[in-house]
């Protein structure tokens, strides 16, 4: 014959145990709040750093440059941080341009079968822009065409055709945040990284 079991009476929770539990829960809550605040502060600080290092490239299409009758074609950094320029592709009337000479051939009737200096008596200068760093407030005229005494049909045509030139650029900040841009509008597109352009532009090429 088995003896009937009797339930043990519940041990009452002492006031001290309840206090310890409340303190433990408070500590967990405070730790969680501190973690959330720390994460939010970190995000805010990163946003501030990103704002302080934000580059913003714009095109240069000028009939005069540095106070001279020089046609300048290039890019400027109107942002607040350095721009790591990965690539700048150029187009004329929607067609890819391979070089400065190719631009003059497409737009302005440059005859590459003849000597170039007589067709450009003022001469021209070119500057590499891909894989360079442009400081805030700095510009890089990739191409400069100087006007000499008298007229040059090629330069005159170029001057009249500047607005047919367009660009596609990809550049990054010092935080490796990258964007693509047409350098004309304020619309820039964030990208994970800059890929090689489909139609590279070499200012010094033929």
CSV table of C-alpha atoms in Angstrom, one decimal:
chain,number,residue,atom,x,y,z
A,1,UNK,CA,0.0,0.0,0.0
A,2,UNK,CA,1.5,3.3,-1.1
A,3,UNK,CA,1.4,6.3,1.1
A,4,UNK,CA,-0.2,9.4,-0.4
A,5,UNK,CA,2.2,12.1,-1.4
A,6,UNK,CA,1.9,15.6,-0.1
A,7,UNK,CA,2.9,18.7,-1.9
A,8,UNK,CA,5.8,20.7,-0.4
A,9,UNK,CA,4.6,24.1,0.5
A,10,UNK,CA,6.1,26.8,-1.8
A,11,UNK,CA,9.0,28.6,-0.3
A,12,UNK,CA,7.9,32.2,-0.2
A,13,UNK,CA,10.2,34.6,-2.1
A,14,UNK,CA,12.0,36.8,0.3
A,15,UNK,CA,12.0,40.6,-0.2
A,16,UNK,CA,15.8,40.4,-0.7
A,17,UNK,CA,15.4,37.9,-3.6
A,18,UNK,CA,12.8,40.1,-5.2
A,19,UNK,CA,15.1,43.1,-4.9
A,20,UNK,CA,18.0,41.1,-6.5
A,21,UNK,CA,15.7,40.1,-9.4
A,22,UNK,CA,14.6,43.7,-9.9
A,23,UNK,CA,18.2,44.9,-9.8
A,24,UNK,CA,19.3,42.3,-12.3
A,25,UNK,CA,16.5,43.2,-14.7
A,26,UNK,CA,17.3,46.9,-14.4
A,27,UNK,CA,21.0,46.1,-15.2
A,28,UNK,CA,20.0,44.2,-18.3
A,29,UNK,CA,17.7,47.0,-19.4
A,30,UNK,CA,20.3,49.6,-18.9
A,31,UNK,CA,22.9,47.6,-20.8
A,32,UNK,CA,20.5,47.1,-23.7
A,33,UNK,CA,19.7,50.9,-23.8
A,34,UNK,CA,23.4,51.7,-23.6
A,35,UNK,CA,24.1,49.3,-26.6
A,36,UNK,CA,21.4,50.9,-28.7
A,37,UNK,CA,22.7,54.4,-27.9
A,38,UNK,CA,26.3,53.4,-28.7
A,39,UNK,CA,25.2,51.9,-32.1
A,40,UNK,CA,23.2,55.0,-32.9
A,41,UNK,CA,26.0,57.3,-31.9
A,42,UNK,CA,28.4,55.3,-34.1
A,43,UNK,CA,26.1,55.6,-37.0
A,44,UNK,CA,25.7,59.4,-36.4
A,45,UNK,CA,29.5,59.8,-36.2
A,46,UNK,CA,30.0,57.8,-39.4
A,47,UNK,CA,27.4,60.0,-41.2
A,48,UNK,CA,29.2,63.1,-40.0
A,49,UNK,CA,32.5,61.8,-41.2
A,50,UNK,CA,30.9,60.9,-44.6
A,51,UNK,CA,29.4,64.4,-44.9
A,52,UNK,CA,32.8,65.9,-44.1
A,53,UNK,CA,34.6,63.8,-46.8
A,54,UNK,CA,31.9,64.0,-49.5
A,55,UNK,CA,33.3,64.7,-53.0
A,56,UNK,CA,31.2,66.1,-55.8
A,57,UNK,CA,32.5,66.1,-59.4
A,58,UNK,CA,31.2,68.5,-62.0
A,59,UNK,CA,32.2,69.0,-65.6
A,60,UNK,CA,34.4,71.8,-67.0
A,61,UNK,CA,33.3,73.1,-70.4
A,62,UNK,CA,34.8,76.6,-70.6
A,63,UNK,CA,35.5,79.0,-73.4
A,64,UNK,CA,37.9,80.9,-71.2
A,65,UNK,CA,40.2,79.4,-68.5
A,66,UNK,CA,42.5,81.2,-66.1
A,67,UNK,CA,41.7,84.5,-67.7
A,68,UNK,CA,42.9,83.4,-71.2
A,69,UNK,CA,41.1,82.6,-74.4
A,70,UNK,CA,41.6,78.9,-73.7
A,71,UNK,CA,39.0,76.2,-74.2
A,72,UNK,CA,39.1,73.9,-71.1
A,73,UNK,CA,37.4,70.5,-70.9
A,74,UNK,CA,37.6,68.5,-67.7
A,75,UNK,CA,36.4,68.0,-64.2
A,76,UNK,CA,36.2,69.9,-60.9
A,77,UNK,CA,35.6,68.8,-57.4
A,78,UNK,CA,32.9,71.0,-55.9
A,79,UNK,CA,32.5,68.8,-52.8
A,80,UNK,CA,34.1,69.0,-49.3
A,81,UNK,CA,36.4,66.0,-49.5
A,82,UNK,CA,38.9,64.5,-51.9
A,83,UNK,CA,37.6,62.5,-54.9
A,84,UNK,CA,39.4,59.4,-56.0
A,85,UNK,CA,38.6,59.4,-59.7
A,86,UNK,CA,38.4,55.9,-61.1
A,87,UNK,CA,37.3,56.8,-64.7
A,88,UNK,CA,35.9,59.6,-66.8
A,89,UNK,CA,34.5,58.6,-70.2
A,90,UNK,CA,33.8,61.3,-72.8
A,91,UNK,CA,31.1,61.4,-75.5
A,92,UNK,CA,30.5,63.8,-78.4
A,93,UNK,CA,26.9,64.0,-79.6
A,94,UNK,CA,26.3,60.6,-77.9
A,95,UNK,CA,29.3,58.9,-79.5
A,96,UNK,CA,32.3,57.6,-77.5
A,97,UNK,CA,35.4,59.7,-77.7
A,98,UNK,CA,38.8,57.9,-77.4
A,99,UNK,CA,41.1,60.9,-77.0
A,100,UNK,CA,41.6,64.6,-77.4
A,101,UNK,CA,42.6,64.1,-81.1
A,102,UNK,CA,39.5,61.9,-81.6
A,103,UNK,CA,37.3,64.6,-80.2
A,104,UNK,CA,38.6,67.2,-82.7
A,105,UNK,CA,38.3,64.6,-85.5
A,106,UNK,CA,34.6,64.0,-84.6
A,107,UNK,CA,33.5,67.5,-83.8
A,108,UNK,CA,35.6,69.8,-85.7
A,109,UNK,CA,37.1,68.4,-88.9
A,110,UNK,CA,40.6,67.8,-87.7
A,111,UNK,CA,42.5,66.0,-90.5
A,112,UNK,CA,44.8,63.5,-88.8
A,113,UNK,CA,46.3,62.8,-92.3
A,114,UNK,CA,47.9,66.3,-92.2
A,115,UNK,CA,50.3,67.9,-89.7
A,116,UNK,CA,48.3,68.9,-86.6
A,117,UNK,CA,50.2,72.0,-85.5
A,118,UNK,CA,49.1,74.2,-88.4
A,119,UNK,CA,45.5,73.2,-87.7
A,120,UNK,CA,45.9,74.1,-84.0
A,121,UNK,CA,48.3,77.0,-84.1
A,122,UNK,CA,47.8,77.8,-80.4
A,123,UNK,CA,48.6,74.2,-79.4
A,124,UNK,CA,46.9,72.1,-76.8
A,125,UNK,CA,47.6,70.4,-73.5
A,126,UNK,CA,46.3,67.2,-72.1
A,127,UNK,CA,46.2,65.8,-68.6
A,128,UNK,CA,45.4,62.3,-67.2
A,129,UNK,CA,42.4,62.1,-65.0
A,130,UNK,CA,41.7,58.4,-64.5
A,131,UNK,CA,43.1,56.9,-61.2
A,132,UNK,CA,43.9,60.3,-59.8
A,133,UNK,CA,42.9,62.2,-56.6
A,134,UNK,CA,41.2,65.6,-56.9
A,135,UNK,CA,41.2,67.7,-53.7
A,136,UNK,CA,38.1,69.7,-52.7
A,137,UNK,CA,38.0,72.9,-54.7
A,138,UNK,CA,40.5,71.6,-57.3
A,139,UNK,CA,39.9,71.1,-61.0
A,140,UNK,CA,41.6,69.1,-63.7
A,141,UNK,CA,41.2,70.3,-67.3
A,142,UNK,CA,41.9,67.1,-69.2
A,143,UNK,CA,42.1,69.1,-72.4
A,144,UNK,CA,43.2,72.7,-73.0
A,145,UNK,CA,43.1,74.3,-76.5
A,146,UNK,CA,44.8,77.6,-76.7
A,147,UNK,CA,43.7,80.3,-79.2
A,148,UNK,CA,46.5,81.9,-81.2
A,149,UNK,CA,46.6,85.1,-83.2
A,150,UNK,CA,44.2,84.8,-86.0
A,151,UNK,CA,41.5,82.1,-86.3
A,152,UNK,CA,41.6,78.4,-86.4
A,153,UNK,CA,38.6,76.6,-88.0
A,154,UNK,CA,39.1,73.6,-85.8
A,155,UNK,CA,39.1,75.6,-82.5
A,156,UNK,CA,36.2,77.8,-83.7
A,157,UNK,CA,34.1,74.6,-84.3
A,158,UNK,CA,35.1,73.2,-81.0
A,159,UNK,CA,34.0,76.4,-79.2
A,160,UNK,CA,30.6,76.2,-80.9
A,161,UNK,CA,30.2,72.5,-80.1
A,162,UNK,CA,31.1,72.4,-76.4
A,163,UNK,CA,27.6,71.6,-75.2
A,164,UNK,CA,27.5,68.5,-77.3
A,165,UNK,CA,30.2,67.0,-75.1
A,166,UNK,CA,29.0,64.7,-72.3
A,167,UNK,CA,30.6,62.5,-69.7
A,168,UNK,CA,30.2,59.4,-67.5
A,169,UNK,CA,32.4,59.3,-64.5
A,170,UNK,CA,32.9,57.0,-61.5
A,171,UNK,CA,34.6,58.2,-58.4
A,172,UNK,CA,34.9,57.4,-54.7
A,173,UNK,CA,35.4,59.2,-51.4
A,174,UNK,CA,38.2,58.5,-49.0
A,175,UNK,CA,35.8,56.2,-47.2
A,176,UNK,CA,35.4,54.2,-50.4
A,177,UNK,CA,31.8,55.3,-51.0
A,178,UNK,CA,31.5,55.4,-54.8
A,179,UNK,CA,29.2,57.0,-57.2
A,180,UNK,CA,28.6,57.3,-61.0
A,181,UNK,CA,27.6,60.7,-62.5
A,182,UNK,CA,27.1,62.5,-65.8
A,183,UNK,CA,28.9,65.5,-64.2
A,184,UNK,CA,26.1,67.7,-65.5
A,185,UNK,CA,23.1,67.2,-63.1
A,186,UNK,CA,23.0,66.8,-59.3
A,187,UNK,CA,21.8,63.2,-59.8
A,188,UNK,CA,24.5,60.8,-58.7
A,189,UNK,CA,24.1,57.1,-58.3
A,190,UNK,CA,25.7,55.1,-55.4
A,191,UNK,CA,27.6,52.0,-56.5
A,192,UNK,CA,29.4,49.3,-54.6
A,193,UNK,CA,32.6,49.8,-56.7
A,194,UNK,CA,33.7,51.5,-59.9
A,195,UNK,CA,34.0,49.1,-62.9
A,196,UNK,CA,36.2,49.8,-65.9
A,197,UNK,CA,34.4,51.9,-68.5
A,198,UNK,CA,33.1,50.3,-71.6
A,199,UNK,CA,34.7,53.2,-73.7
A,200,UNK,CA,37.9,54.4,-72.0
A,201,UNK,CA,39.0,58.0,-72.6
A,202,UNK,CA,42.8,58.7,-72.9
A,203,UNK,CA,43.5,62.4,-73.2
A,204,UNK,CA,46.9,61.7,-74.6
A,205,UNK,CA,45.8,59.1,-77.1
A,206,UNK,CA,45.4,59.4,-80.9
